[in-house]
């Protein structure tokens, strides 16, 4: 019964939250309209036939999020210093990383993490050869970057999504 | 004392954001390639949205936040459209 | 500026510092857009404004309105969530477009197509 009315509870929950935040009220009418909109759009989302997402390890997901926030702050400062320091150009380049991760949601999360961190950007992913191409602004040690991404981000994502 | 600081801080932040917008506009005009111009336009949208947020704090009107949200939405759609256009490949300068 | 005068002193100082930090990061990002030499380096610069720049400005706005109105005003958070979801998409598409164009022209040193 619940499955039929609410096929995508996570999606509907986020939609309801966004609705309430935008309306800035918790009046019963707003709440009712929000629930209706969230349920309707949740069903519409099901029509797109999204691949099934399973989050296996919620505490690890929270820890990964905290780690990513810390990394974003640190690389923000690093990139700001690279921009502000007088003269001297940085050496940057492309790096290819071979991945074990194949889950589409895991890959999407990895793309968001890598691109949101200033200094690295996701360029291309070859799903048949499982090779990821990224561009790094301050490329000193290629192997260190590869190890960093595989250890800090790919390992937890594998455990969470796959 | 602290309120004087707040007033000065908001004006200084708005000046900084205007300078940031000027930087993005210069990049947009100078190019040299189409992708640089699109990147400049994208940064311009983000800076304009931040400026709207700071105007909202200064005037005390929550409506500016909605305006910022709309700018972010339209900027995203516009940049994606430009990037798709560049990706098609027939249009090489 | 009467509504800002209603803020308690600690909130006024906090909002001022957050606003300055946010604008500072956005400015440094745009300056990088101007100073760095080639496109693939410049792509990294605007992320400063969309991550920490937006974060500080959104938190400043939340603190200001929540303290002034005496209840949590949180819808600024949507801007932050939205930007963190969309910036990777736009930047990724732009880099791929640039890579494609450079490969077609074959001038700049870029990784070869598969």
mmCIF file of C-alpha atoms in Angstrom:
data_model
loop_
_atom_site.group_PDB
_atom_site.id
_atom_site.type_symbol
_atom_site.label_atom_id
_atom_site.label_comp_id
_atom_site.label_asym_id
_atom_site.label_seq_id
_atom_site.Cartn_x
_atom_site.Cartn_y
_atom_site.Cartn_z
ATOM 1 C CA UNK A 1 0.000 0.000 0.000
ATOM 2 C CA UNK A 2 2.692 2.456 1.036
ATOM 3 C CA UNK A 3 4.837 1.351 -1.898
ATOM 4 C CA UNK A 4 2.021 2.123 -4.334
ATOM 5 C CA UNK A 5 1.209 5.582 -2.998
ATOM 6 C CA UNK A 6 4.834 6.541 -2.405
ATOM 7 C CA UNK A 7 7.121 4.701 -4.806
ATOM 8 C CA UNK A 8 10.104 6.985 -4.156
ATOM 9 C CA UNK A 9 9.986 8.062 -0.492
ATOM 10 C CA UNK A 10 13.394 9.777 -0.514
ATOM 11 C CA UNK A 11 12.603 11.879 -3.599
ATOM 12 C CA UNK A 12 9.140 12.808 -2.255
ATOM 13 C CA UNK A 13 10.663 13.720 1.098
ATOM 14 C CA UNK A 14 13.142 16.122 -0.495
ATOM 15 C CA UNK A 15 10.378 17.675 -2.615
ATOM 16 C CA UNK A 16 8.195 18.229 0.460
ATOM 17 C CA UNK A 17 11.121 19.793 2.311
ATOM 18 C CA UNK A 18 11.885 22.143 -0.591
ATOM 19 C CA UNK A 19 8.186 23.094 -0.817
ATOM 20 C CA UNK A 20 7.959 23.926 2.881
ATOM 21 C CA UNK A 21 11.224 25.897 2.783
ATOM 22 C CA UNK A 22 10.010 27.971 -0.155
ATOM 23 C CA UNK A 23 6.599 28.627 1.409
ATOM 24 C CA UNK A 24 8.233 29.534 4.753
ATOM 25 C CA UNK A 25 5.239 28.260 6.728
ATOM 26 C CA UNK A 26 3.926 25.128 8.402
ATOM 27 C CA UNK A 27 0.218 25.958 8.124
ATOM 28 C CA UNK A 28 -2.005 22.879 7.594
ATOM 29 C CA UNK A 29 -3.063 24.005 4.090
ATOM 30 C CA UNK A 30 0.556 24.463 2.993
ATOM 31 C CA UNK A 31 1.473 21.111 4.481
ATOM 32 C CA UNK A 32 -1.398 19.341 2.697
ATOM 33 C CA UNK A 33 -0.600 20.955 -0.661
ATOM 34 C CA UNK A 34 3.065 20.049 -0.179
ATOM 35 C CA UNK A 35 2.251 16.407 0.541
ATOM 36 C CA UNK A 36 0.052 16.226 -2.570
ATOM 37 C CA UNK A 37 2.713 17.844 -4.785
ATOM 38 C CA UNK A 38 5.446 15.606 -3.370
ATOM 39 C CA UNK A 39 3.382 12.443 -3.909
ATOM 40 C CA UNK A 40 2.394 13.418 -7.448
ATOM 41 C CA UNK A 41 5.920 14.375 -8.484
ATOM 42 C CA UNK A 42 7.282 11.242 -6.820
ATOM 43 C CA UNK A 43 5.042 9.135 -9.052
ATOM 44 C CA UNK A 44 6.027 11.190 -12.107
ATOM 45 C CA UNK A 45 9.675 10.588 -11.204
ATOM 46 C CA UNK A 46 8.975 6.848 -11.246
ATOM 47 C CA UNK A 47 7.831 7.125 -14.859
ATOM 48 C CA UNK A 48 11.401 8.082 -15.806
ATOM 49 C CA UNK A 49 12.443 4.569 -14.717
ATOM 50 C CA UNK A 50 15.459 5.620 -12.667
ATOM 51 C CA UNK A 51 17.909 2.837 -11.819
ATOM 52 C CA UNK A 52 17.352 1.592 -8.293
ATOM 53 C CA UNK A 53 19.431 3.345 -5.643
ATOM 54 C CA UNK A 54 20.427 1.580 -2.459
ATOM 55 C CA UNK A 55 22.236 3.325 0.340
ATOM 56 C CA UNK A 56 23.801 0.545 2.372
ATOM 57 C CA UNK A 57 25.766 2.427 4.946
ATOM 58 C CA UNK A 58 24.264 5.679 6.239
ATOM 59 C CA UNK A 59 26.869 6.473 8.972
ATOM 60 C CA UNK A 60 29.636 6.106 6.393
ATOM 61 C CA UNK A 61 27.743 8.479 4.073
ATOM 62 C CA UNK A 62 27.614 11.094 6.838
ATOM 63 C CA UNK A 63 31.322 10.653 7.542
ATOM 64 C CA UNK A 64 32.112 10.975 3.827
ATOM 65 C CA UNK A 65 30.064 14.202 3.637
ATOM 66 C CA UNK A 66 31.967 15.687 6.576
ATOM 67 C CA UNK A 67 35.283 14.671 5.017
ATOM 68 C CA UNK A 68 34.300 16.243 1.684
ATOM 69 C CA UNK A 69 33.346 19.509 3.433
ATOM 70 C CA UNK A 70 36.730 19.586 5.135
ATOM 71 C CA UNK A 71 38.478 18.937 1.830
ATOM 72 C CA UNK A 72 36.473 21.694 0.124
ATOM 73 C CA UNK A 73 37.550 24.219 2.758
ATOM 74 C CA UNK A 74 41.190 23.167 2.515
ATOM 75 C CA UNK A 75 41.340 23.230 -1.276
ATOM 76 C CA UNK A 76 39.495 26.567 -1.331
ATOM 77 C CA UNK A 77 42.343 28.047 0.684
ATOM 78 C CA UNK A 78 44.927 26.322 -1.510
ATOM 79 C CA UNK A 79 43.416 27.605 -4.756
ATOM 80 C CA UNK A 80 42.956 31.101 -3.289
ATOM 81 C CA UNK A 81 46.681 31.133 -2.439
ATOM 82 C CA UNK A 82 47.563 29.942 -5.964
ATOM 83 C CA UNK A 83 45.537 32.819 -7.435
ATOM 84 C CA UNK A 84 46.788 35.506 -5.070
ATOM 85 C CA UNK A 85 50.504 34.701 -4.868
ATOM 86 C CA UNK A 86 52.543 37.019 -7.038
ATOM 87 C CA UNK A 87 53.916 35.711 -10.345
ATOM 88 C CA UNK A 88 54.760 32.129 -11.084
ATOM 89 C CA UNK A 89 52.383 29.930 -13.019
ATOM 90 C CA UNK A 90 51.233 26.579 -11.683
ATOM 91 C CA UNK A 91 51.817 23.319 -13.485
ATOM 92 C CA UNK A 92 48.512 21.604 -14.227
ATOM 93 C CA UNK A 93 47.510 18.628 -16.302
ATOM 94 C CA UNK A 94 45.198 15.724 -16.972
ATOM 95 C CA UNK A 95 45.270 12.566 -14.871
ATOM 96 C CA UNK A 96 43.537 9.297 -15.690
ATOM 97 C CA UNK A 97 42.359 7.091 -12.846
ATOM 98 C CA UNK A 98 41.100 3.532 -13.276
ATOM 99 C CA UNK A 99 38.016 2.973 -11.136
ATOM 100 C CA UNK A 100 36.288 -0.049 -9.647
ATOM 101 C CA UNK A 101 33.088 1.899 -9.006
ATOM 102 C CA UNK A 102 30.306 1.154 -11.535
ATOM 103 C CA UNK A 103 27.084 2.144 -9.761
ATOM 104 C CA UNK A 104 25.563 5.201 -11.544
ATOM 105 C CA UNK A 105 24.661 6.971 -8.295
ATOM 106 C CA UNK A 106 28.106 6.326 -6.887
ATOM 107 C CA UNK A 107 29.683 7.753 -10.028
ATOM 108 C CA UNK A 108 27.377 10.783 -9.880
ATOM 109 C CA UNK A 109 28.367 11.358 -6.257
ATOM 110 C CA UNK A 110 32.040 11.034 -7.183
ATOM 111 C CA UNK A 111 31.574 13.544 -10.004
ATOM 112 C CA UNK A 112 29.965 16.038 -7.622
ATOM 113 C CA UNK A 113 32.717 15.540 -5.040
ATOM 114 C CA UNK A 114 35.594 15.916 -7.500
ATOM 115 C CA UNK A 115 34.173 18.920 -9.318
ATOM 116 C CA UNK A 116 32.951 20.714 -6.181
ATOM 117 C CA UNK A 117 36.447 20.568 -4.732
ATOM 118 C CA UNK A 118 38.327 23.529 -6.191
ATOM 119 C CA UNK A 119 41.488 22.420 -7.941
ATOM 120 C CA UNK A 120 40.153 19.218 -9.467
ATOM 121 C CA UNK A 121 37.522 18.764 -12.147
ATOM 122 C CA UNK A 122 35.863 15.686 -13.621
ATOM 123 C CA UNK A 123 36.337 15.620 -17.398
ATOM 124 C CA UNK A 124 35.299 12.260 -18.795
ATOM 125 C CA UNK A 125 34.460 8.719 -17.767
ATOM 126 C CA UNK A 126 34.761 5.685 -20.003
ATOM 127 C CA UNK A 127 32.255 3.136 -18.674
ATOM 128 C CA UNK A 128 33.550 0.240 -20.779
ATOM 129 C CA UNK A 129 37.203 0.612 -19.772
ATOM 130 C CA UNK A 130 36.267 2.149 -16.381
ATOM 131 C CA UNK A 131 38.774 4.938 -16.745
ATOM 132 C CA UNK A 132 38.140 8.384 -15.332
ATOM 133 C CA UNK A 133 39.835 11.483 -16.716
ATOM 134 C CA UNK A 134 40.252 14.454 -14.385
ATOM 135 C CA UNK A 135 42.093 17.759 -14.646
ATOM 136 C CA UNK A 136 44.177 18.934 -11.702
ATOM 137 C CA UNK A 137 45.186 22.572 -11.212
ATOM 138 C CA UNK A 138 48.251 22.039 -9.025
ATOM 139 C CA UNK A 139 49.729 18.834 -10.365
ATOM 140 C CA UNK A 140 52.899 17.981 -8.487
ATOM 141 C CA UNK A 141 52.655 14.244 -7.935
ATOM 142 C CA UNK A 142 50.321 12.322 -10.226
ATOM 143 C CA UNK A 143 50.409 9.062 -8.229
ATOM 144 C CA UNK A 144 49.521 10.916 -5.028
ATOM 145 C CA UNK A 145 46.355 12.340 -6.617
ATOM 146 C CA UNK A 146 45.304 8.934 -7.931
ATOM 147 C CA UNK A 147 45.864 7.298 -4.549
ATOM 148 C CA UNK A 148 44.057 10.158 -2.817
ATOM 149 C CA UNK A 149 40.915 9.849 -4.920
ATOM 150 C CA UNK A 150 40.821 6.067 -4.726
ATOM 151 C CA UNK A 151 41.418 5.917 -0.991
ATOM 152 C CA UNK A 152 39.513 8.938 0.278
ATOM 153 C CA UNK A 153 36.451 8.892 -2.002
ATOM 154 C CA UNK A 154 36.133 5.738 -4.071
ATOM 155 C CA UNK A 155 36.551 3.254 -1.212
ATOM 156 C CA UNK A 156 33.690 4.693 0.912
ATOM 157 C CA UNK A 157 31.488 5.159 -2.157
ATOM 158 C CA UNK A 158 31.987 1.506 -3.064
ATOM 159 C CA UNK A 159 30.833 0.506 0.402
ATOM 160 C CA UNK A 160 27.866 2.890 0.374
ATOM 161 C CA UNK A 161 26.401 2.225 -3.054
ATOM 162 C CA UNK A 162 27.682 -1.097 -4.345
ATOM 163 C CA UNK B 1 30.069 50.179 17.257
ATOM 164 C CA UNK B 2 29.231 46.697 16.020
ATOM 165 C CA UNK B 3 26.461 48.123 13.852
ATOM 166 C CA UNK B 4 28.838 50.586 12.266
ATOM 167 C CA UNK B 5 31.107 47.632 11.505
ATOM 168 C CA UNK B 6 28.195 45.753 9.931
ATOM 169 C CA UNK B 7 27.314 48.709 7.724
ATOM 170 C CA UNK B 8 30.915 49.110 6.534
ATOM 171 C CA UNK B 9 31.290 45.346 6.047
ATOM 172 C CA UNK B 10 28.214 45.117 3.826
ATOM 173 C CA UNK B 11 29.299 48.058 1.673
ATOM 174 C CA UNK B 12 32.820 46.623 1.364
ATOM 175 C CA UNK B 13 31.428 43.200 0.450
ATOM 176 C CA UNK B 14 29.226 44.737 -2.208
ATOM 177 C CA UNK B 15 32.214 46.590 -3.664
ATOM 178 C CA UNK B 16 34.201 43.319 -3.705
ATOM 179 C CA UNK B 17 31.328 41.575 -5.480
ATOM 180 C CA UNK B 18 31.134 44.392 -8.034
ATOM 181 C CA UNK B 19 34.873 43.986 -8.678
ATOM 182 C CA UNK B 20 34.334 40.239 -9.055
ATOM 183 C CA UNK B 21 31.584 40.912 -11.602
ATOM 184 C CA UNK B 22 33.933 43.277 -13.424
ATOM 185 C CA UNK B 23 36.583 40.532 -13.584
ATOM 186 C CA UNK B 24 34.097 38.077 -15.070
ATOM 187 C CA UNK B 25 32.899 40.657 -17.586
ATOM 188 C CA UNK B 26 36.493 41.364 -18.647
ATOM 189 C CA UNK B 27 37.049 37.627 -19.159
ATOM 190 C CA UNK B 28 33.796 37.470 -21.108
ATOM 191 C CA UNK B 29 34.822 40.302 -23.413
ATOM 192 C CA UNK B 30 38.469 39.288 -23.829
ATOM 193 C CA UNK B 31 37.781 35.632 -24.564
ATOM 194 C CA UNK B 32 39.937 34.426 -26.306
ATOM 195 C CA UNK B 33 37.780 31.363 -27.098
ATOM 196 C CA UNK B 34 34.046 30.828 -26.863
ATOM 197 C CA UNK B 35 34.437 28.517 -23.866
ATOM 198 C CA UNK B 36 36.214 31.285 -21.927
ATOM 199 C CA UNK B 37 33.309 33.628 -22.596
ATOM 200 C CA UNK B 38 30.758 31.071 -21.395
ATOM 201 C CA UNK B 39 32.840 30.477 -18.268
ATOM 202 C CA UNK B 40 32.919 34.235 -17.616
ATOM 203 C CA UNK B 41 29.141 34.433 -18.044
ATOM 204 C CA UNK B 42 28.663 31.575 -15.578
ATOM 205 C CA UNK B 43 30.847 33.316 -12.978
ATOM 206 C CA UNK B 44 28.919 36.546 -13.617
ATOM 207 C CA UNK B 45 25.630 34.825 -12.767
ATOM 208 C CA UNK B 46 27.003 33.455 -9.512
ATOM 209 C CA UNK B 47 28.443 36.822 -8.483
ATOM 210 C CA UNK B 48 25.182 38.585 -9.324
ATOM 211 C CA UNK B 49 23.327 36.085 -7.164
ATOM 212 C CA UNK B 50 25.675 36.744 -4.235
ATOM 213 C CA UNK B 51 25.225 40.493 -4.736
ATOM 214 C CA UNK B 52 21.444 40.031 -4.582
ATOM 215 C CA UNK B 53 21.809 38.103 -1.310
ATOM 216 C CA UNK B 54 23.899 40.934 0.166
ATOM 217 C CA UNK B 55 21.334 43.523 -0.983
ATOM 218 C CA UNK B 56 18.701 41.392 0.735
ATOM 219 C CA UNK B 57 20.669 41.496 3.993
ATOM 220 C CA UNK B 58 21.103 45.261 3.650
ATOM 221 C CA UNK B 59 17.448 46.063 2.965
ATOM 222 C CA UNK B 60 15.935 43.342 5.146
ATOM 223 C CA UNK B 61 13.677 42.009 2.417
ATOM 224 C CA UNK B 62 13.433 38.232 2.037
ATOM 225 C CA UNK B 63 12.264 38.610 -1.571
ATOM 226 C CA UNK B 64 15.834 39.084 -2.801
ATOM 227 C CA UNK B 65 16.555 35.486 -1.838
ATOM 228 C CA UNK B 66 13.872 34.295 -4.236
ATOM 229 C CA UNK B 67 15.338 36.535 -6.943
ATOM 230 C CA UNK B 68 18.756 34.971 -6.294
ATOM 231 C CA UNK B 69 17.284 31.496 -6.592
ATOM 232 C CA UNK B 70 15.724 32.385 -9.953
ATOM 233 C CA UNK B 71 19.029 33.842 -11.210
ATOM 234 C CA UNK B 72 20.821 30.641 -10.193
ATOM 235 C CA UNK B 73 18.215 28.526 -12.028
ATOM 236 C CA UNK B 74 18.320 30.588 -15.225
ATOM 237 C CA UNK B 75 22.103 30.811 -15.157
ATOM 238 C CA UNK B 76 22.378 27.044 -14.899
ATOM 239 C CA UNK B 77 19.991 26.494 -17.818
ATOM 240 C CA UNK B 78 21.778 29.118 -19.914
ATOM 241 C CA UNK B 79 25.273 27.750 -19.326
ATOM 242 C CA UNK B 80 24.164 24.178 -20.043
ATOM 243 C CA UNK B 81 22.566 25.355 -23.293
ATOM 244 C CA UNK B 82 25.762 27.180 -24.321
ATOM 245 C CA UNK B 83 27.936 24.175 -23.475
ATOM 246 C CA UNK B 84 25.671 21.852 -25.459
ATOM 247 C CA UNK B 85 25.871 24.255 -28.390
ATOM 248 C CA UNK B 86 29.681 24.204 -28.239
ATOM 249 C CA UNK B 87 29.683 20.400 -27.975
ATOM 250 C CA UNK B 88 27.811 19.921 -31.225
ATOM 251 C CA UNK B 89 30.961 20.873 -33.020
ATOM 252 C CA UNK B 90 29.705 22.437 -36.214
ATOM 253 C CA UNK B 91 30.367 25.882 -34.840
ATOM 254 C CA UNK B 92 34.134 26.275 -34.656
ATOM 255 C CA UNK B 93 35.431 29.809 -34.666
ATOM 256 C CA UNK C 1 19.300 50.742 7.978
ATOM 257 C CA UNK C 2 16.841 50.533 10.908
ATOM 258 C CA UNK C 3 16.184 46.798 10.612
ATOM 259 C CA UNK C 4 19.917 46.068 10.912
ATOM 260 C CA UNK C 5 20.119 48.215 14.057
ATOM 261 C CA UNK C 6 17.638 45.829 15.676
ATOM 262 C CA UNK C 7 20.198 43.025 15.539
ATOM 263 C CA UNK C 8 22.051 42.301 18.797
ATOM 264 C CA UNK C 9 25.754 43.236 18.649
ATOM 265 C CA UNK C 10 27.053 39.660 18.399
ATOM 266 C CA UNK C 11 24.781 38.962 15.429
ATOM 267 C CA UNK C 12 25.811 42.201 13.737
ATOM 268 C CA UNK C 13 29.524 41.324 14.012
ATOM 269 C CA UNK C 14 28.900 37.720 12.911
ATOM 270 C CA UNK C 15 26.854 38.767 9.863
ATOM 271 C CA UNK C 16 29.465 41.368 8.917
ATOM 272 C CA UNK C 17 32.345 38.879 9.079
ATOM 273 C CA UNK C 18 30.402 36.225 7.130
ATOM 274 C CA UNK C 19 29.385 38.678 4.406
ATOM 275 C CA UNK C 20 32.989 39.872 4.027
ATOM 276 C CA UNK C 21 34.316 36.293 3.872
ATOM 277 C CA UNK C 22 31.744 35.264 1.256
ATOM 278 C CA UNK C 23 32.420 38.271 -0.949
ATOM 279 C CA UNK C 24 36.171 37.780 -0.497
ATOM 280 C CA UNK C 25 36.106 34.201 -1.747
ATOM 281 C CA UNK C 26 33.864 35.126 -4.694
ATOM 282 C CA UNK C 27 36.251 37.957 -5.585
ATOM 283 C CA UNK C 28 39.360 35.757 -5.419
ATOM 284 C CA UNK C 29 37.603 33.207 -7.644
ATOM 285 C CA UNK C 30 36.780 35.802 -10.275
ATOM 286 C CA UNK C 31 40.290 37.245 -10.015
ATOM 287 C CA UNK C 32 41.604 33.768 -10.774
ATOM 288 C CA UNK C 33 39.355 33.711 -13.808
ATOM 289 C CA UNK C 34 41.240 36.787 -14.972
ATOM 290 C CA UNK C 35 44.791 35.887 -13.899
ATOM 291 C CA UNK C 36 45.257 32.217 -14.808
ATOM 292 C CA UNK C 37 46.723 31.612 -18.232
ATOM 293 C CA UNK C 38 44.786 28.926 -20.098
ATOM 294 C CA UNK C 39 41.228 27.681 -20.145
ATOM 295 C CA UNK C 40 41.749 24.425 -18.253
ATOM 296 C CA UNK C 41 43.331 26.345 -15.379
ATOM 297 C CA UNK C 42 40.659 29.027 -15.387
ATOM 298 C CA UNK C 43 37.868 26.447 -15.073
ATOM 299 C CA UNK C 44 38.971 25.789 -11.491
ATOM 300 C CA UNK C 45 38.650 29.396 -10.326
ATOM 301 C CA UNK C 46 34.845 29.998 -10.206
ATOM 302 C CA UNK C 47 34.371 26.983 -7.894
ATOM 303 C CA UNK C 48 35.654 29.207 -5.082
ATOM 304 C CA UNK C 49 32.622 31.455 -5.451
ATOM 305 C CA UNK C 50 30.160 28.587 -5.761
ATOM 306 C CA UNK C 51 31.421 26.671 -2.713
ATOM 307 C CA UNK C 52 32.738 28.757 0.159
ATOM 308 C CA UNK C 53 31.632 32.131 -1.259
ATOM 309 C CA UNK C 54 28.021 31.004 -1.492
ATOM 310 C CA UNK C 55 28.244 29.113 1.802
ATOM 311 C CA UNK C 56 29.324 32.161 3.820
ATOM 312 C CA UNK C 57 26.808 34.467 2.141
ATOM 313 C CA UNK C 58 23.935 32.008 2.682
ATOM 314 C CA UNK C 59 24.852 31.523 6.345
ATOM 315 C CA UNK C 60 25.060 35.302 6.789
ATOM 316 C CA UNK C 61 21.591 35.680 5.293
ATOM 317 C CA UNK C 62 20.168 32.880 7.460
ATOM 318 C CA UNK C 63 21.657 34.375 10.646
ATOM 319 C CA UNK C 64 20.488 37.902 9.759
ATOM 320 C CA UNK C 65 16.866 37.018 8.967
ATOM 321 C CA UNK C 66 16.502 34.368 11.667
ATOM 322 C CA UNK C 67 17.695 36.727 14.405
ATOM 323 C CA UNK C 68 15.747 39.713 13.043
ATOM 324 C CA UNK C 69 12.451 37.825 12.678
ATOM 325 C CA UNK C 70 12.900 35.689 15.789
ATOM 326 C CA UNK C 71 12.180 32.403 13.985
ATOM 327 C CA UNK C 72 14.268 30.152 11.745
ATOM 328 C CA UNK C 73 14.351 31.444 8.148
ATOM 329 C CA UNK C 74 16.033 28.677 6.212
ATOM 330 C CA UNK C 75 14.956 28.922 2.589
ATOM 331 C CA UNK C 76 18.343 30.393 1.629
ATOM 332 C CA UNK C 77 19.616 26.843 2.108
ATOM 333 C CA UNK C 78 17.879 25.920 -1.152
ATOM 334 C CA UNK C 79 20.294 28.192 -3.041
ATOM 335 C CA UNK C 80 23.238 26.371 -1.511
ATOM 336 C CA UNK C 81 21.814 22.922 -2.247
ATOM 337 C CA UNK C 82 20.906 23.941 -5.763
ATOM 338 C CA UNK C 83 24.332 25.413 -6.550
ATOM 339 C CA UNK C 84 26.220 22.390 -5.198
ATOM 340 C CA UNK C 85 24.140 20.157 -7.469
ATOM 341 C CA UNK C 86 24.345 22.272 -10.631
ATOM 342 C CA UNK C 87 27.899 23.652 -10.653
ATOM 343 C CA UNK C 88 29.522 20.258 -11.323
ATOM 344 C CA UNK C 89 27.179 19.723 -14.279
ATOM 345 C CA UNK C 90 27.905 23.067 -15.947
ATOM 346 C CA UNK C 91 31.665 22.873 -15.407
ATOM 347 C CA UNK C 92 31.846 19.271 -16.617
ATOM 348 C CA UNK C 93 29.903 20.107 -19.777
ATOM 349 C CA UNK C 94 32.070 23.172 -20.430
ATOM 350 C CA UNK C 95 35.333 21.239 -20.043
ATOM 351 C CA UNK C 96 34.077 18.515 -22.356
ATOM 352 C CA UNK C 97 33.043 21.106 -24.940
ATOM 353 C CA UNK C 98 36.469 22.759 -24.726
ATOM 354 C CA UNK C 99 38.224 19.390 -24.975
ATOM 355 C CA UNK C 100 36.158 18.473 -28.019
ATOM 356 C CA UNK C 101 36.935 21.750 -29.760
ATOM 357 C CA UNK C 102 40.652 21.475 -29.002
ATOM 358 C CA UNK C 103 40.742 17.903 -30.294
ATOM 359 C CA UNK C 104 39.021 18.887 -33.534
ATOM 360 C CA UNK C 105 41.535 21.675 -34.089
ATOM 361 C CA UNK C 106 44.511 19.676 -32.858
ATOM 362 C CA UNK C 107 46.491 22.709 -31.695
ATOM 363 C CA UNK C 108 46.706 22.499 -27.933
ATOM 364 C CA UNK C 109 48.137 19.475 -26.105
ATOM 365 C CA UNK C 110 45.098 17.566 -24.852
ATOM 366 C CA UNK C 111 44.519 13.858 -24.171
ATOM 367 C CA UNK C 112 43.578 12.001 -27.380
ATOM 368 C CA UNK C 113 40.051 10.670 -27.924
ATOM 369 C CA UNK C 114 39.546 7.007 -27.228
#
